[in-house]
Amino acid sequence: MHLLSREPEVLNLGLASFADDIISAGATAHQLNWHPPANGDAAAGWQLAKLMGDDRVTEANKIAFDRYLSAQPRLVDVALASDVIDDMATTRLILHAGPPIAFADMCGPMRGAITGAILYEGWAASEEEALALADSGEIRFAPCHHYGAVGPMAGVISPSSPLWQVENVTSGNRAYSNFNEGLGKVLRFGANGPEVIERLRWMRDELFPAMRGAVRHIGGIDLKPIMAQALLMGDEIHNRNAAATGLLFKQLVPALLATDLPTGQVQRSIDFIAGNDHFFLNLSMAASKAMLDAATGVPGSSMVTVMARNGINFGIRLSGTGDQWFQAPANPIDGLFFPGYGIDDAAPDLGDSAITETAGVGGFAMAAAPAIVQFVGGTPADATAHSRRMRTITLGTNPVFSLPALDFAGSAAGIDALAVLDSGTLPVINSGIAHRKAGVGQIGAGITSAPQACFAEAVAALAENLTND
C-alpha cells in the first residue's frame, strides 16, 4: 500500500534515452551507469564468474599485496649491465621495453634506439651497418622485465649501459634501470645521432663512476621515503619528478664532493643532474619493479605485477601466472602535442614506465600533482578523479604513498585483474608521446589506458590454472 501512496521513481539501467523519456513525461527517473562485466564478452564474463569470491584468490591476493606493501626498495650500487646481467657477458644481448617482440616488428623509436645502442657499443661503424647487424640475427633481443630490469620509452639496455641497482631489503630481490638522459634528442625516444652517442659515452665514462662513488660513499639510499615525500611536494613520480630529483640531489652532491674524483668530473656530473628534472624517474621505475617483483609467484593471485608497452603491444603479467605475458594492441595516447605535431605523428603507447602505475604512483597518484595536467592535458579535477577511480580496481591503498588532495589517503595500489574485468574500468597511465619515426624524439604527453583484452586473457589463464590445481 505504501508504494501506491507516492509517485513512482524509476531506476533505469542501460540506454539513458529511456530515462529521458520518463522524465519528459513528468515522472522521476534515475539513470544507473551500469554495463555487463567484461563489457558483454560472455566467455570472459564466465571466467570472471568462476573466480569472483574464490577463497583461494582472496587469500593469494592478500599474500601478494602484503609482500608489495612490505617491500623496502633501496639503491645499493651502480654497475655496468654486463657486470650484473650474466647473459650480456657471453652474448650480444640488448634489452627493450614491453613484452617480447622481434626486431622486424618493432616500432620506429625502438628500432632507432637499438640502432643507437649498437653504435654506442661499437659493434657497427654506421647506422646502415647497425641496422644490418640488428636484422642479421647475430644480436639477441629480450624484454627488460625478463632480467629484472625496466627502461623508459624504448627501454634499451646494452652491455655497457650503467645501471642503478635497487634491492628490496625485505626479501633480497633486485631490480635494475638505466640512467635518465634528460630531454631532447635522446636514445629512449629513438634518436641515435652523434650527439646522442657522445652523451651516452660520457654517461658511461664520467657520470657512472661519479654515481657509483657517491652511492658507495653514502652506503645506499632508501627510495621509498623519497617517493613518499615527493608525492607531498607535487610529484606523481612518473612524468613529474622535480621534487624527487631535488631530494636525491641533496643526498648525492655532498657524497660526490667527498669522493676523490677530479673536480671537473664532479662538477659536470652535478650540472647534468641539476639540469634534468627527470633524473629520478629511472630510480622510481626500479623501485616500483623491486616492490612488485616481491609480489610475484603467488599461485592464484590476480594482482597485476607488470604493465609494459613495446610501441606495438601492451602486455601485463599477474602474480598468479608467473612469467606469462598477456598482450593486446597498445592504445593511442590522448594528450597535448608540441606545436607542429598531432596524433598522426605519434607512435603507439611505449615503455616500461607504466611499472609506476602498476605500483600505485604515476597516473594513480595524479591527485598529488595537479600541475601535471599542464603537461598531459585535462584539469586538476581530472587528475583527482583519476586517482579516485583507480580505487575501484585495486586490492587496497599504499599508506606510505599518501595524497594530500585526497585527505592524505594512500594511493590506490595492487591492480586486481578481476576488478578491472568486472568493472570495465581500465588502469590509467600518463606517458610521454614519441614520434612514430626514429630520431624525431618526444612530441607530446598525455593519458592512456591498458587495453581490456589483456585482462580478459589473464583472467582466463588464471582460471585455467586454478581449475587444473
Coordinates of C-alpha atoms in Angstrom, one line a residue, residues 47-445:
Q47 CA 35.8 -17.0 -16.5
L48 CA 35.4 -14.0 -14.2
A49 CA 32.3 -15.5 -12.6
K50 CA 34.3 -18.7 -11.7
L51 CA 36.9 -16.6 -9.9
M52 CA 34.9 -14.0 -8.1
G53 CA 34.6 -14.9 -4.4
D54 CA 37.0 -17.8 -4.7
D55 CA 38.7 -18.1 -1.3
R56 CA 41.9 -19.2 -3.0
V57 CA 42.1 -16.0 -5.0
T58 CA 41.3 -13.8 -2.0
E59 CA 44.0 -15.4 0.2
A60 CA 46.6 -15.3 -2.6
N61 CA 45.9 -11.6 -3.2
K62 CA 46.3 -10.9 0.4
I63 CA 49.7 -12.5 0.4
A64 CA 50.8 -10.8 -2.8
F65 CA 49.6 -7.4 -1.7
D66 CA 51.2 -7.7 1.7
R67 CA 54.5 -8.6 0.1
Y68 CA 54.3 -5.5 -2.1
L69 CA 53.4 -3.2 0.9
S70 CA 56.3 -4.6 3.0
A71 CA 58.9 -4.2 0.3
Q72 CA 61.6 -1.6 1.0
P73 CA 63.5 -0.6 -2.2
R74 CA 67.0 0.7 -1.6
L75 CA 69.6 1.9 -4.1
V76 CA 72.6 -0.2 -3.2
D77 CA 75.0 0.2 -6.0
V78 CA 75.7 1.2 -9.6
A79 CA 77.2 -1.1 -12.2
L80 CA 77.5 -1.7 -15.9
A81 CA 74.9 -4.0 -17.3
S82 CA 77.4 -6.7 -18.4
D83 CA 78.5 -7.0 -14.7
V84 CA 75.1 -7.8 -13.3
I85 CA 73.2 -9.4 -16.3
D86 CA 75.1 -12.7 -16.9
D87 CA 73.9 -13.2 -20.4
M88 CA 75.4 -9.9 -21.5
A89 CA 78.8 -11.1 -20.6
T90 CA 78.6 -14.0 -23.0
T91 CA 76.3 -12.9 -25.8
R92 CA 75.4 -9.8 -27.7
L93 CA 72.1 -9.1 -25.9
I94 CA 70.1 -5.9 -26.0
L95 CA 67.1 -5.4 -23.7
H96 CA 64.0 -3.4 -24.7
A97 CA 60.8 -2.2 -23.2
G98 CA 57.5 -4.1 -23.1
P99 CA 56.6 -7.7 -24.0
P100 CA 58.7 -9.7 -26.4
I101 CA 58.9 -8.5 -30.0
A102 CA 61.2 -9.3 -33.0
F103 CA 63.3 -6.5 -34.4
A104 CA 61.5 -6.6 -37.7
D105 CA 58.2 -5.9 -35.9
M106 CA 59.4 -3.1 -33.7
C107 CA 58.1 0.5 -33.9
G108 CA 60.3 3.3 -35.3
P109 CA 61.6 4.7 -32.0
M110 CA 62.6 1.3 -30.7
R111 CA 64.4 0.4 -33.9
G112 CA 66.2 3.7 -33.7
A113 CA 67.2 3.2 -30.1
I114 CA 68.6 -0.3 -30.8
T115 CA 70.5 1.1 -33.8
G116 CA 71.9 3.7 -31.4
A117 CA 72.8 1.1 -28.8
I118 CA 74.8 -0.9 -31.4
L119 CA 76.7 2.3 -32.4
Y120 CA 77.3 3.1 -28.7
E121 CA 78.7 -0.4 -28.1
G122 CA 81.0 -0.1 -31.2
W123 CA 79.5 -3.1 -32.9
A124 CA 79.0 -1.1 -36.1
A125 CA 80.5 2.0 -37.6
S126 CA 77.4 3.4 -39.3
E127 CA 73.7 3.5 -39.0
E128 CA 73.4 1.3 -42.1
E129 CA 75.8 -1.3 -40.6
A130 CA 73.9 -1.2 -37.3
L131 CA 70.6 -1.9 -38.9
A132 CA 72.0 -4.7 -41.0
L133 CA 73.5 -6.3 -37.8
A134 CA 70.2 -6.0 -36.0
D135 CA 68.5 -7.7 -38.9
S136 CA 71.1 -10.4 -39.1
G137 CA 70.1 -12.5 -36.1
E138 CA 73.5 -12.1 -34.5
I139 CA 72.1 -10.0 -31.7
R140 CA 69.5 -11.3 -29.3
F141 CA 66.7 -9.1 -28.1
A142 CA 64.7 -9.6 -24.9
P143 CA 62.3 -7.6 -22.7
C144 CA 64.0 -5.7 -19.8
H145 CA 61.4 -7.5 -17.5
H146 CA 62.9 -10.9 -18.3
Y147 CA 66.1 -9.7 -16.5
G148 CA 64.5 -7.8 -13.6
A149 CA 65.1 -4.5 -15.3
V150 CA 63.0 -1.6 -16.6
G151 CA 63.7 1.2 -19.1
P152 CA 61.6 4.2 -20.1
M153 CA 60.1 4.6 -23.6
A154 CA 62.2 2.3 -25.9
G155 CA 63.8 0.9 -22.7
V156 CA 67.0 -0.1 -24.4
I157 CA 69.8 -1.5 -22.2
S158 CA 73.0 -2.8 -23.7
P159 CA 76.1 -4.3 -22.1
S160 CA 77.9 -1.0 -21.5
S161 CA 74.8 0.7 -20.0
P162 CA 75.3 2.0 -16.5
L163 CA 72.5 0.6 -14.3
W164 CA 71.0 1.6 -10.9
Q165 CA 70.9 -1.5 -8.7
V166 CA 67.9 -1.4 -6.4
E167 CA 67.4 -4.1 -3.7
N168 CA 64.2 -4.8 -1.8
V169 CA 65.9 -5.3 1.5
T170 CA 62.9 -7.1 2.9
S171 CA 63.3 -10.1 0.7
G172 CA 66.5 -9.5 -1.2
N173 CA 65.2 -9.4 -4.8
R174 CA 66.9 -6.8 -7.0
A175 CA 65.8 -4.6 -9.9
Y176 CA 67.7 -2.5 -12.4
S177 CA 67.2 0.5 -14.6
N178 CA 69.4 2.6 -16.8
F179 CA 70.3 6.3 -16.3
N180 CA 68.0 9.0 -17.5
E181 CA 69.4 11.0 -20.4
G182 CA 67.3 14.1 -20.0
L183 CA 65.1 15.7 -22.6
G184 CA 65.6 16.5 -26.3
K185 CA 67.1 14.0 -28.7
V186 CA 67.8 11.0 -26.6
L187 CA 68.1 7.3 -27.1
R188 CA 64.9 6.3 -25.3
F189 CA 62.9 8.2 -28.0
G190 CA 64.9 6.6 -30.8
A191 CA 67.4 9.3 -31.5
N192 CA 70.9 7.9 -32.4
G193 CA 72.9 10.8 -33.9
P194 CA 76.5 11.7 -32.9
E195 CA 75.4 13.9 -30.0
V196 CA 73.3 11.1 -28.5
I197 CA 76.2 8.6 -28.7
E198 CA 78.6 11.1 -27.3
R199 CA 76.3 11.8 -24.3
L200 CA 75.9 8.0 -23.7
R201 CA 79.6 7.5 -23.7
W202 CA 80.1 10.5 -21.3
M203 CA 77.5 9.0 -19.0
R204 CA 79.4 5.7 -19.0
D205 CA 82.9 7.2 -18.7
E206 CA 82.2 10.1 -16.2
L207 CA 78.7 10.0 -14.7
F208 CA 78.7 6.3 -14.0
P209 CA 81.9 6.3 -11.8
A210 CA 80.6 9.5 -10.2
M211 CA 77.3 7.9 -9.2
R212 CA 78.9 4.7 -8.1
G213 CA 81.3 6.7 -5.9
A214 CA 78.5 8.7 -4.4
V215 CA 76.2 5.8 -3.7
R216 CA 79.0 3.7 -2.2
H217 CA 80.1 6.7 0.0
I218 CA 76.6 7.1 1.3
G219 CA 76.2 3.4 1.8
G220 CA 72.9 3.2 -0.1
I221 CA 69.8 5.3 -0.4
D222 CA 66.3 4.3 0.7
L223 CA 64.0 5.2 -2.2
K224 CA 60.5 4.7 -0.6
P225 CA 60.9 7.8 1.7
I226 CA 62.0 9.9 -1.3
M227 CA 59.0 8.8 -3.3
A228 CA 56.6 9.4 -0.4
Q229 CA 58.0 12.9 0.3
A230 CA 57.9 13.8 -3.4
L231 CA 54.2 13.0 -3.6
L232 CA 53.7 15.5 -0.8
M233 CA 55.6 18.1 -2.8
G234 CA 53.7 17.9 -6.1
D235 CA 55.2 14.9 -8.0
E236 CA 53.4 11.8 -9.1
I237 CA 56.9 10.2 -9.8
H238 CA 56.3 9.3 -13.4
N239 CA 56.0 12.3 -15.6
R240 CA 56.7 14.8 -12.9
N241 CA 59.9 14.1 -10.9
A242 CA 61.2 17.6 -10.0
A243 CA 60.8 17.2 -6.2
A244 CA 62.1 13.6 -6.2
T245 CA 65.1 14.6 -8.2
G246 CA 65.8 17.5 -5.9
L247 CA 65.6 15.2 -2.8
L248 CA 68.0 12.8 -4.4
F249 CA 70.3 15.7 -5.4
K250 CA 70.6 16.8 -1.8
Q251 CA 72.0 13.4 -0.9
L252 CA 74.2 12.9 -3.9
V253 CA 76.0 16.2 -4.0
P254 CA 77.7 16.1 -0.6
A255 CA 78.7 12.5 -1.3
L256 CA 80.2 13.5 -4.7
L257 CA 82.1 16.3 -3.1
A258 CA 83.5 13.8 -0.6
T259 CA 84.9 11.5 -3.2
D260 CA 88.4 11.8 -4.7
L261 CA 87.2 12.2 -8.2
P262 CA 88.6 15.0 -10.3
T263 CA 86.9 18.3 -9.7
G264 CA 85.8 18.8 -13.3
Q265 CA 84.1 15.4 -13.4
V266 CA 82.2 16.1 -10.2
Q267 CA 81.1 19.5 -11.5
R268 CA 79.9 18.1 -14.8
S269 CA 78.0 15.3 -13.0
I270 CA 76.3 17.8 -10.7
D271 CA 75.4 20.1 -13.6
F272 CA 73.9 17.2 -15.5
I273 CA 71.7 16.2 -12.7
A274 CA 70.7 19.7 -11.8
G275 CA 69.6 20.3 -15.4
N276 CA 67.5 17.1 -15.6
D277 CA 64.2 17.1 -13.6
H278 CA 63.5 13.6 -14.7
F279 CA 66.7 12.2 -13.3
F280 CA 64.8 10.3 -10.6
L281 CA 62.3 8.7 -13.0
N282 CA 64.5 5.6 -13.7
L283 CA 65.0 5.1 -9.9
S284 CA 61.3 5.4 -9.4
M285 CA 60.8 2.7 -12.0
A286 CA 63.4 0.4 -10.5
A287 CA 61.9 0.9 -7.0
S288 CA 58.5 0.1 -8.4
K289 CA 59.8 -3.0 -10.1
A290 CA 61.5 -4.2 -6.9
M291 CA 58.3 -3.8 -4.9
L292 CA 56.2 -5.6 -7.5
D293 CA 58.6 -8.4 -8.0
A294 CA 58.3 -9.1 -4.3
A295 CA 54.6 -9.9 -5.0
T296 CA 55.2 -12.3 -7.9
G297 CA 54.7 -16.0 -7.9
V298 CA 51.8 -16.3 -5.6
P299 CA 49.6 -19.1 -7.0
G300 CA 46.0 -18.0 -7.5
S301 CA 46.7 -14.2 -7.2
S302 CA 45.0 -11.9 -9.7
M303 CA 47.3 -9.0 -8.7
V304 CA 49.0 -7.3 -11.7
T305 CA 52.7 -7.2 -11.3
V306 CA 53.8 -5.8 -14.7
M307 CA 52.3 -3.4 -17.2
A308 CA 54.6 -2.6 -20.1
R309 CA 54.4 -1.5 -23.8
N310 CA 56.7 -2.0 -26.7
G311 CA 55.1 0.5 -29.1
I312 CA 53.1 -2.2 -30.8
N313 CA 51.5 -4.3 -28.0
F314 CA 50.6 -3.7 -24.4
G315 CA 51.5 -6.6 -22.0
I316 CA 50.6 -7.4 -18.4
R317 CA 51.7 -10.2 -16.0
L318 CA 49.8 -11.5 -12.9
S319 CA 51.4 -12.7 -9.7
G320 CA 49.5 -16.0 -10.0
T321 CA 50.6 -16.7 -13.6
G322 CA 54.3 -16.1 -13.2
D323 CA 56.3 -15.1 -16.3
Q324 CA 53.4 -15.4 -18.8
W325 CA 52.6 -12.4 -20.8
F326 CA 49.0 -11.3 -21.8
Q327 CA 49.0 -8.9 -24.8
A328 CA 46.8 -6.7 -26.9
P329 CA 47.5 -3.8 -29.3
A330 CA 48.6 -0.8 -27.4
N331 CA 46.1 2.1 -27.2
P332 CA 46.9 5.5 -28.6
I333 CA 47.6 8.4 -26.1
D334 CA 45.2 11.2 -25.7
G335 CA 47.2 14.3 -24.8
L336 CA 48.9 17.5 -25.7
F337 CA 51.2 17.7 -28.7
F338 CA 54.1 20.1 -29.2
P339 CA 53.5 22.7 -32.0
G340 CA 53.5 21.2 -35.4
Y341 CA 52.7 17.6 -34.3
G342 CA 49.5 15.6 -34.0
I343 CA 48.0 12.2 -33.4
D344 CA 49.0 11.0 -36.9
D345 CA 52.7 11.6 -36.0
A346 CA 52.6 9.6 -32.8
A347 CA 53.9 6.1 -32.0
P348 CA 51.5 3.9 -30.0
D349 CA 52.0 3.6 -26.3
L350 CA 55.6 2.8 -25.5
G351 CA 57.8 2.0 -22.5
D352 CA 58.3 0.2 -19.2
S353 CA 57.5 3.3 -17.2
A354 CA 53.9 2.0 -16.6
I355 CA 55.5 0.0 -13.8
T356 CA 55.0 3.2 -11.8
E357 CA 51.2 3.0 -12.3
T358 CA 51.4 -0.8 -11.5
A359 CA 52.9 0.2 -8.2
G360 CA 50.3 2.8 -7.4
V361 CA 52.1 6.0 -8.4
G362 CA 52.2 7.8 -11.8
G363 CA 48.7 8.1 -13.1
F364 CA 47.3 6.5 -10.0
A365 CA 48.8 9.3 -7.9
M366 CA 47.9 12.3 -10.2
A367 CA 45.9 13.8 -7.4
A368 CA 49.2 14.7 -5.8
A369 CA 50.5 16.5 -8.8
P370 CA 47.8 18.9 -10.2
A371 CA 50.5 20.7 -12.2
I372 CA 50.9 17.6 -14.3
V373 CA 47.8 18.4 -16.3
Q374 CA 49.7 21.3 -17.9
F375 CA 51.9 18.6 -19.5
V376 CA 49.4 15.8 -20.2
G377 CA 46.1 17.7 -20.6
G378 CA 42.9 18.0 -18.6
T379 CA 42.3 19.8 -15.3
P380 CA 43.4 19.4 -11.7
A381 CA 39.9 18.0 -11.1
D382 CA 40.6 15.4 -13.7
A383 CA 43.8 14.4 -12.0
T384 CA 42.0 13.9 -8.7
A385 CA 39.2 11.9 -10.4
H386 CA 41.7 9.5 -12.0
S387 CA 43.2 8.8 -8.5
R388 CA 39.8 8.2 -7.0
R389 CA 38.6 6.0 -9.9
M390 CA 41.6 3.7 -9.6
R391 CA 40.5 2.7 -6.1
T392 CA 37.7 0.7 -7.7
I393 CA 40.2 -1.7 -9.4
T394 CA 42.8 -2.2 -6.7
L395 CA 43.3 -4.5 -3.7
G396 CA 43.9 -1.6 -1.4
T397 CA 45.9 1.5 -0.9
N398 CA 49.5 2.2 0.0
P399 CA 49.5 4.3 3.1
V400 CA 53.2 5.3 2.5
F401 CA 52.2 7.0 -0.7
S402 CA 49.7 9.5 0.7
L403 CA 47.9 12.0 -1.5
P404 CA 47.2 15.5 0.1
A405 CA 44.3 16.2 -2.2
L406 CA 42.5 13.1 -1.0
D407 CA 42.9 14.0 2.7
F408 CA 46.3 12.2 2.8
A409 CA 44.7 8.9 1.9
G410 CA 47.1 6.3 0.4
S411 CA 47.3 5.9 -3.4
A412 CA 45.3 3.1 -4.9
A413 CA 47.6 0.1 -5.4
G414 CA 47.6 -3.6 -6.2
I415 CA 45.7 -3.7 -9.5
D416 CA 43.2 -6.6 -9.4
A417 CA 42.7 -8.1 -12.9
L418 CA 39.3 -9.4 -11.7
A419 CA 38.1 -6.0 -10.7
V420 CA 39.3 -4.5 -14.0
L421 CA 37.3 -7.0 -16.0
D422 CA 34.3 -6.8 -13.7
S423 CA 34.0 -3.0 -13.6
G424 CA 35.3 -2.2 -17.1
T425 CA 37.5 0.5 -15.5
L426 CA 40.9 0.4 -17.1
P427 CA 44.2 1.3 -15.4
V428 CA 45.1 4.9 -16.2
I429 CA 48.6 5.7 -17.4
N430 CA 50.2 9.1 -18.1
S431 CA 53.0 9.0 -20.6
G432 CA 55.3 10.8 -23.0
I433 CA 54.4 10.6 -26.7
A434 CA 57.2 9.5 -29.1
H435 CA 57.2 10.3 -32.8
R436 CA 56.5 7.2 -34.8
K437 CA 59.7 7.8 -36.8
A438 CA 63.1 7.1 -35.2
G439 CA 65.2 10.2 -34.2
V440 CA 62.5 12.8 -34.0
G441 CA 62.0 12.4 -30.3
Q442 CA 59.2 13.4 -27.9
I443 CA 56.3 15.2 -29.5
G444 CA 53.9 15.5 -26.5
A445 CA 52.5 13.8 -23.5

